[in-house]
Short mmCIF file of C-alpha atoms and ligand atoms in Angstrom, two decimals:
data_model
loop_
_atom_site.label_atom_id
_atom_site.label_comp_id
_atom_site.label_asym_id
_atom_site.label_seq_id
_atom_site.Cartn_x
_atom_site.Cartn_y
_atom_site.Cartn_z
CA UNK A 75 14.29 -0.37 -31.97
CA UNK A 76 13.54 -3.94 -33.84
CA UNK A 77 16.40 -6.33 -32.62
CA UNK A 78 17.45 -9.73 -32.96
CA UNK A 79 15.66 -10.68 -30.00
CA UNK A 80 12.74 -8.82 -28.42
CA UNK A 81 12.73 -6.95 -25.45
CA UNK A 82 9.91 -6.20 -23.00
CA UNK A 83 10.57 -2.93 -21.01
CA UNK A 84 8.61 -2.57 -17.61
CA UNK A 85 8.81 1.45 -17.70
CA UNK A 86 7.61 2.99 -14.05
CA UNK A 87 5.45 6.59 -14.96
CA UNK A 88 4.55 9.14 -13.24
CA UNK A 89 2.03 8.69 -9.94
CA UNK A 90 0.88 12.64 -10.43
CA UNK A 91 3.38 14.75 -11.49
CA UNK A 92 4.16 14.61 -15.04
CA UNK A 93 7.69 15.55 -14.47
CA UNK A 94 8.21 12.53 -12.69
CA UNK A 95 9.62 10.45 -15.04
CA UNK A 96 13.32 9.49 -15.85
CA UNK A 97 15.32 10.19 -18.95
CA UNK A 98 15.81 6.65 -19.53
CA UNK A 99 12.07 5.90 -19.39
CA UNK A 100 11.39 9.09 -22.46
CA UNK A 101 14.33 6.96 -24.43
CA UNK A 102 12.71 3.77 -24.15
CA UNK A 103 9.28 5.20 -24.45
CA UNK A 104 10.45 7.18 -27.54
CA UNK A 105 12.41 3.84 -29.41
CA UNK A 106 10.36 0.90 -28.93
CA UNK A 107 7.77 -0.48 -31.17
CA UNK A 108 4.80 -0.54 -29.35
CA UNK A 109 4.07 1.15 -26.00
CA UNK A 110 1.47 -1.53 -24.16
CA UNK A 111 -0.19 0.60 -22.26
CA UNK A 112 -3.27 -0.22 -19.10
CA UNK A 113 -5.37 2.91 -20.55
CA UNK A 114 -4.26 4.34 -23.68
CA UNK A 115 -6.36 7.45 -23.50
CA UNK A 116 -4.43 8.21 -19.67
CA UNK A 117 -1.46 7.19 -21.22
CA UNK A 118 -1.67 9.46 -24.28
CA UNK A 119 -1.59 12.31 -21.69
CA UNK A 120 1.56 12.02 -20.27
CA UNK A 121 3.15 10.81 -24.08
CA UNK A 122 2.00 13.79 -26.00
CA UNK A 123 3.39 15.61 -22.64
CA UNK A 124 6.68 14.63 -23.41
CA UNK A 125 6.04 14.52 -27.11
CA UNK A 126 6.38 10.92 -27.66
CA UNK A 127 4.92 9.20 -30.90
CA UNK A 128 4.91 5.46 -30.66
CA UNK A 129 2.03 3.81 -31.13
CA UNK A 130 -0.11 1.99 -28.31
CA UNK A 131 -1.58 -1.07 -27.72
CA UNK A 132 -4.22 -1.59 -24.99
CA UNK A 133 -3.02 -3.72 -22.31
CA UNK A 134 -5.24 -4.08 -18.92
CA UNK A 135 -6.92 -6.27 -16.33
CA UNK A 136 -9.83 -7.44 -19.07
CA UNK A 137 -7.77 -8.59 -21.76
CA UNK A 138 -4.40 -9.84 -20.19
CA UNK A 139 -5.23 -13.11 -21.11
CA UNK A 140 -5.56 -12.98 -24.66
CA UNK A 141 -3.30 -9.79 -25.59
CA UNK A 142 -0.05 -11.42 -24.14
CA UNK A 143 -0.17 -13.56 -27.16
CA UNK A 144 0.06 -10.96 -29.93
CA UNK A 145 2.76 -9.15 -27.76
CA UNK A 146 4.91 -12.36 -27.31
CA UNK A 147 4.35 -12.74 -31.76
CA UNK A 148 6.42 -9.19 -31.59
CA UNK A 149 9.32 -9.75 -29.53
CA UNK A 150 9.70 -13.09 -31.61
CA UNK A 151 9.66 -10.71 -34.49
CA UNK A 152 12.36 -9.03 -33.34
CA UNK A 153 10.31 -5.87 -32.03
CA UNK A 154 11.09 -4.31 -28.40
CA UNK A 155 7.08 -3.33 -26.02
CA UNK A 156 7.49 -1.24 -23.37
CA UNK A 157 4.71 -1.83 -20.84
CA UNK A 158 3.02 0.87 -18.98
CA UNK A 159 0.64 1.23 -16.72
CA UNK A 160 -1.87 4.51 -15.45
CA UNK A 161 0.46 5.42 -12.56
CA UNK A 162 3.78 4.38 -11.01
CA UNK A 163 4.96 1.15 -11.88
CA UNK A 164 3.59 -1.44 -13.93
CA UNK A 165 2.96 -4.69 -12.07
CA UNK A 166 2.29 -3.23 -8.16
CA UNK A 167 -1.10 -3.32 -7.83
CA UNK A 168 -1.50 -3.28 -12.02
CA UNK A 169 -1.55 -5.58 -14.60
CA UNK A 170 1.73 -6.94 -16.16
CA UNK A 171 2.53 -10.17 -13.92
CA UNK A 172 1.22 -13.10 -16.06
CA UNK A 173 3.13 -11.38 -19.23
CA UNK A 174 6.43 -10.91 -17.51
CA UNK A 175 5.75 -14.48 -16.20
CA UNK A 176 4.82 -15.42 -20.16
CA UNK A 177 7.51 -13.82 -21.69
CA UNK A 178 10.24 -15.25 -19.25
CA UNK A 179 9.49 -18.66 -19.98
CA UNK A 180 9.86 -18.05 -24.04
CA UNK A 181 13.45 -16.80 -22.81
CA UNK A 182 13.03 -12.76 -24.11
CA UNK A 183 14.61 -10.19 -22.13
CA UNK A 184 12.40 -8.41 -19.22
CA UNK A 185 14.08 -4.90 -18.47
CA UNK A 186 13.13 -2.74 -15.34
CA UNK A 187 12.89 1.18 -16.13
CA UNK A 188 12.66 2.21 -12.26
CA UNK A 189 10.92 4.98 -11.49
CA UNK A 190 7.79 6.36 -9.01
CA UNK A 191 5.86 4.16 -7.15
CA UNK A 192 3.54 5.38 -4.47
CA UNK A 193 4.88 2.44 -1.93
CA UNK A 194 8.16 3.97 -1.82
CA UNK A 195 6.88 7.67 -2.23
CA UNK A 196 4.85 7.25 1.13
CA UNK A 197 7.66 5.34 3.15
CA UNK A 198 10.05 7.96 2.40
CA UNK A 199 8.05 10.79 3.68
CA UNK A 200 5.89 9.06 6.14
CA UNK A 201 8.53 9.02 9.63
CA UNK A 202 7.46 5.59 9.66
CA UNK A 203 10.53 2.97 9.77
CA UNK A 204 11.70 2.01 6.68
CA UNK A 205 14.09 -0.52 7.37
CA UNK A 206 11.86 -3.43 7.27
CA UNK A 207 8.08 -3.22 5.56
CA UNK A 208 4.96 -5.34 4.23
CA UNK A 209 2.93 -4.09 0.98
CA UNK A 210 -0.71 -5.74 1.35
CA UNK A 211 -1.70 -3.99 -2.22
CA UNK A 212 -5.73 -2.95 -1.05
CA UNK A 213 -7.16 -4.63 2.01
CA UNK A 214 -10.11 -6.43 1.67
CA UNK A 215 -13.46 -4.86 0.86
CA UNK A 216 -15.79 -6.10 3.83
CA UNK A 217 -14.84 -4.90 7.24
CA UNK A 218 -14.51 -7.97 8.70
CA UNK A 219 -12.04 -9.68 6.48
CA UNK A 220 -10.73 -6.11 6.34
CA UNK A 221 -9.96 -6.30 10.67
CA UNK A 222 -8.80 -9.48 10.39
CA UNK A 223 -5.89 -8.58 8.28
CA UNK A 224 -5.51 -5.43 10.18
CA UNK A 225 -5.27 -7.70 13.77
CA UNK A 226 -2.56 -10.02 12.24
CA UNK A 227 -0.22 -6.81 11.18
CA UNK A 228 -0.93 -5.43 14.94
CA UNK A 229 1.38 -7.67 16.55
CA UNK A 230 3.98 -7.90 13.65
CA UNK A 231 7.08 -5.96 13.70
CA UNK A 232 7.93 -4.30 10.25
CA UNK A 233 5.54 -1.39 8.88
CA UNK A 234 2.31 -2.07 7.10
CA UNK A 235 1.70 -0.14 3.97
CA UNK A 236 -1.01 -0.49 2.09
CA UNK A 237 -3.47 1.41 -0.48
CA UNK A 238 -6.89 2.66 -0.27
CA UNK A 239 -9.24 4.60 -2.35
CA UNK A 240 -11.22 7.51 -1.72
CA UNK A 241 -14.64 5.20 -1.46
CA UNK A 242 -13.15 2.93 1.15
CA UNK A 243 -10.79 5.40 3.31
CA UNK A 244 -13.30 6.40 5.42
CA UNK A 245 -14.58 2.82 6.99
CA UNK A 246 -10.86 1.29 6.76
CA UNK A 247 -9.74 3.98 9.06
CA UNK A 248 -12.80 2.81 11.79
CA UNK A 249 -11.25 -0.19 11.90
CA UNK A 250 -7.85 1.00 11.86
CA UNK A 251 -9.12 2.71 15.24
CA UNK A 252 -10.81 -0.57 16.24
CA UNK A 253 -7.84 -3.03 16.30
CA UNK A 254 -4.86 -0.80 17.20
CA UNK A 255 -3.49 1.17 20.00
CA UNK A 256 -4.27 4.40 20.14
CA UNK A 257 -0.31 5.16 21.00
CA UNK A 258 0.34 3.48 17.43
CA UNK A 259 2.26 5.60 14.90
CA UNK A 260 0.65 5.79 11.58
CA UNK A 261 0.71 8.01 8.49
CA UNK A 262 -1.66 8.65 5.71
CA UNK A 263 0.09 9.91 2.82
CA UNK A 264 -2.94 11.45 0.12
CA UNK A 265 -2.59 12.73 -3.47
CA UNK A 266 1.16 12.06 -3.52
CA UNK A 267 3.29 14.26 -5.93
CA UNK A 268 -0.15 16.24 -6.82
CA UNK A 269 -1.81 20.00 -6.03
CA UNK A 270 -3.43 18.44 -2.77
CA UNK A 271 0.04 16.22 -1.67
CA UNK A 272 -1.01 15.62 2.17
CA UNK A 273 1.21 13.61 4.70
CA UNK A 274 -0.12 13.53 7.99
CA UNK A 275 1.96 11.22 10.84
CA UNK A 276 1.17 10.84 14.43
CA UNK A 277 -0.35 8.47 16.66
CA UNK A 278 -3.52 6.60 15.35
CA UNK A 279 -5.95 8.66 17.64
CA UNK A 280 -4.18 11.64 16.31
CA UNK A 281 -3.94 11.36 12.78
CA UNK A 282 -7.93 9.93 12.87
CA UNK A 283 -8.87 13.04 14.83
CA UNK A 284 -7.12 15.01 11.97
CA UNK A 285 -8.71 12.90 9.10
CA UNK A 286 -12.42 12.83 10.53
CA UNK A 287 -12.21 17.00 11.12
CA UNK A 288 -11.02 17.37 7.29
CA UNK A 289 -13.15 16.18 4.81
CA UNK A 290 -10.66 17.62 2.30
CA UNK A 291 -8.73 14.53 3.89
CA UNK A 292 -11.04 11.91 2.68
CA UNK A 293 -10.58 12.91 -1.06
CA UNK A 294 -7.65 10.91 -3.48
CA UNK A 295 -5.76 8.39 -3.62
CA UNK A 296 -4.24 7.53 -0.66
CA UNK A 297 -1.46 5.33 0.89
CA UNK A 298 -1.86 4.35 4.82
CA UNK A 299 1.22 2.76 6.70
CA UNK A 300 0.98 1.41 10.39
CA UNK A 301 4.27 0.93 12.20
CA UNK A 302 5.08 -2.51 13.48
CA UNK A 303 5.46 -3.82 17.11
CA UNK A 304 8.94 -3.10 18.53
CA UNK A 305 10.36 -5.77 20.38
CA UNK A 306 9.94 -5.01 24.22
CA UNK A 307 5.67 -4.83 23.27
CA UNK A 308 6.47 -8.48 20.86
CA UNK A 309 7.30 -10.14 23.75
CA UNK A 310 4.18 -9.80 25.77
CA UNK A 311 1.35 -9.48 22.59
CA UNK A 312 0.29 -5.75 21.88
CA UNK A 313 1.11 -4.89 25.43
CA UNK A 314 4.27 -3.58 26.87
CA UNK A 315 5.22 -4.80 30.20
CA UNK A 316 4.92 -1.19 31.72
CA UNK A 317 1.18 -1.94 30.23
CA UNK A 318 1.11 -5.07 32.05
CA UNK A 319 2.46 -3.82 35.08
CA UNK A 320 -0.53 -0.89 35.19
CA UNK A 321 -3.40 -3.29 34.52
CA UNK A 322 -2.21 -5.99 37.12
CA UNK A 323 -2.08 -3.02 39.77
CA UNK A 324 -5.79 -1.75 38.91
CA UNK A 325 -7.08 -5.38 38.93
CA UNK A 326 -5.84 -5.32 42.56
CA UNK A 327 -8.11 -3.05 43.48
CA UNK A 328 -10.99 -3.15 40.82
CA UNK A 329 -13.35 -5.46 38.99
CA UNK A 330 -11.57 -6.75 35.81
CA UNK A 331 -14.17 -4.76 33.23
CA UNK A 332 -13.15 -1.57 35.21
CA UNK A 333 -9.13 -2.24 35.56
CA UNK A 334 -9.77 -2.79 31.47
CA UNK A 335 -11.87 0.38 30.93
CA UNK A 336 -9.25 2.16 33.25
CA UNK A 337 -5.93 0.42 31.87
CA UNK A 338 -7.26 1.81 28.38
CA UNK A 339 -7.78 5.44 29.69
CA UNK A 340 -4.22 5.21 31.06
CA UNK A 341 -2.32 3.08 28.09
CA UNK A 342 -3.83 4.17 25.02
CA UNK A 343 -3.69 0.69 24.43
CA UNK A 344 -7.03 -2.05 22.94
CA UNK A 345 -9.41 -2.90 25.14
CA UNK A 346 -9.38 -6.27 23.15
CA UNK A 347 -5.95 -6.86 23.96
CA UNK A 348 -6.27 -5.33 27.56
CA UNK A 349 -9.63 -7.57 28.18
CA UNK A 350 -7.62 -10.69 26.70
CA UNK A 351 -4.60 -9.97 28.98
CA UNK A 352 -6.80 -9.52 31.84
CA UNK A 353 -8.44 -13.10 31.89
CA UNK A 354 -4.66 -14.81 31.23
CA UNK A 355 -3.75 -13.21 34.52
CA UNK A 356 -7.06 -14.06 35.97
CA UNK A 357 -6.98 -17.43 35.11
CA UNK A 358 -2.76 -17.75 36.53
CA UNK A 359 -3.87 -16.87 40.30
N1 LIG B 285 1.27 1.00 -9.81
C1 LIG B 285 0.96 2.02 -8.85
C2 LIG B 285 2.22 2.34 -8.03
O1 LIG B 285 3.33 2.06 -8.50
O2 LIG B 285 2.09 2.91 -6.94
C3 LIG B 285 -0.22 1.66 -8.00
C4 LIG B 285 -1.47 1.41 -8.78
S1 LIG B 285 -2.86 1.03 -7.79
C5 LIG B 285 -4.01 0.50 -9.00
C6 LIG B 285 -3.53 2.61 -7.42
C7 LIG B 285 -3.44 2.95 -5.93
O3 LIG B 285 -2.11 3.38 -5.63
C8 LIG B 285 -4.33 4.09 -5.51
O4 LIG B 285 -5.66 3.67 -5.22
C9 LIG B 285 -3.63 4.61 -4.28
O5 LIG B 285 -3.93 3.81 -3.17
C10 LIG B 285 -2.15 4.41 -4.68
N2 LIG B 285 -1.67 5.64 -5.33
C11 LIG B 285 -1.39 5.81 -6.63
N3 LIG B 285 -1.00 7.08 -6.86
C12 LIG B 285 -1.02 7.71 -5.67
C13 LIG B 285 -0.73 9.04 -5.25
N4 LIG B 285 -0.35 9.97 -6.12
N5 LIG B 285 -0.87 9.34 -3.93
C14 LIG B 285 -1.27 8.40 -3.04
N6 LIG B 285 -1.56 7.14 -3.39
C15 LIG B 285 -1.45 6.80 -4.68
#
């Protein structure tokens, strides 16, 4: 496929099922010069899958730096790279950025091959709103910096989605439990596209009750999305003003720490946020 000008292909794969892959991707997989791929043993999979012969070139997180060089000497020899990553699309959550960035600026071509992605794979079957979403890629590792993304997204509108592995599921969905409403719709969407494809959606309380009883649940590669706020809770923090209403009724006739521990039972809603509310309307009177 040597040209004039080089081209760099960003060619999505397959995130689990083999099949997954478009007919344009096998073209440009099958015609360029050099497939750059994140692991060329994964990668050599799905290729001899779909019988494709072009060579490979290692291309991942350890040597980004000094490989974009020797790929940038090929398109300005006139050859075409198609870059692939081990699942899904190159760039989201893989490497690829700082050589699309690279090979911008020296004015070659950069060509999207769409294709899976497990962002878009989740949404779609999650029952989660769609319309309007943040990708945080993987939350931080400790559980504190972990929560403290987690409380900024609990009183944003728009879905969170964001990935976790297998090693990490287990304490990021404690502190899922920990910062939001019980009430909260949320999905975990596990092993996408594979033998084990799981999608479970309910309320936080339910889908953690379903995810602690399973331990089958805890195994793969996972993808967790938290719907947003909706408007009528926006306007009053985390709380609706039915919420409001309920705790300002038991503080009438209770201490504050049992109109909380009440207002929870009755809400579904975070003590945190109930506890905080509680002291603003203390401190009005
Ligand atoms: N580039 C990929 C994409 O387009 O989705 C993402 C790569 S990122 C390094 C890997 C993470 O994506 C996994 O830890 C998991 O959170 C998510 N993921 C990838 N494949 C998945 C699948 N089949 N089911 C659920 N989540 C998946």
């Amino acid at each position: 496929m040597s040209n004039t000008k080089g081209i760099l292909y960003i060619v999505a794969t397959p995130i689990g099922n083999l099949s997954d892959i478009s007919l344009r991707a096998l073209e440009v997989l099958n015609s360029v010069d050099v497939i750059a791929a994140e692991d060329t043993r994964n990668s050599g999979v799905l290729l001899s899958h779909h019988s494709i012969t072009t060579p490979m070139t290692a291309y991942h997180e350890h040597n980004e730096g000094r490989k974009s060089k020797p790929l940038l000497n090929k398109l300005d020899a006139g050859e075409s790279v198609a870059l692939i990553s081990d699942a899904g699309t190159p760039l989201i959550n893989d490497p690829g950025y700082s050589l699309v960035e690279q090979v911008k600026r020296a004015g070659f071509s950069v060509v999207p091959i769409p294709g899976a992605c497990a962002i878009t794979a989740a949404l779609c079957a999650s029952g989660i709103a769609t319309d309007r979403f943040s990708f945080e890629g993987f939350l931080p590792r400790t559980s504190c910096a972990r929560k403290s993304v987690l409380e900024t997204y609990q009183k944003r509108q728009g879905t969170l989605v964001f990935y976790e592995s297998s090693h990490r599921i287990e304490k990021c969905m404690a502190d899922v439990v920990d910062i939001y409403e019980a009430s909260r719709n949320m999905s975990i969407a596990r092993e996408l596209t594979k033998a084990y494809e799981t999608v479970v959606t309910g309320t936080v309380e339910e889908v953690y009750a379903q995810f602690s009883a399973d331990t089958n649940m805890q195994r793969g590669e996972f993808v967790v999305l938290i719907e947003g706020i909706n408007k009528k809770q926006q306007k009053s923090g985390g709380l609706s003003l039915e919420d409001i209403d309920t705790l300002k009724t038991l503080m009438a006739e209770c201490s504050v720490k049992t109109a909380v521990k009440l207002a929870v039972q009755l809400t579904g809603q975070s003590k945190k946020e109930l506890y905080k509310k509680a002291l603003e309307l203390n401190s009005d009177d």
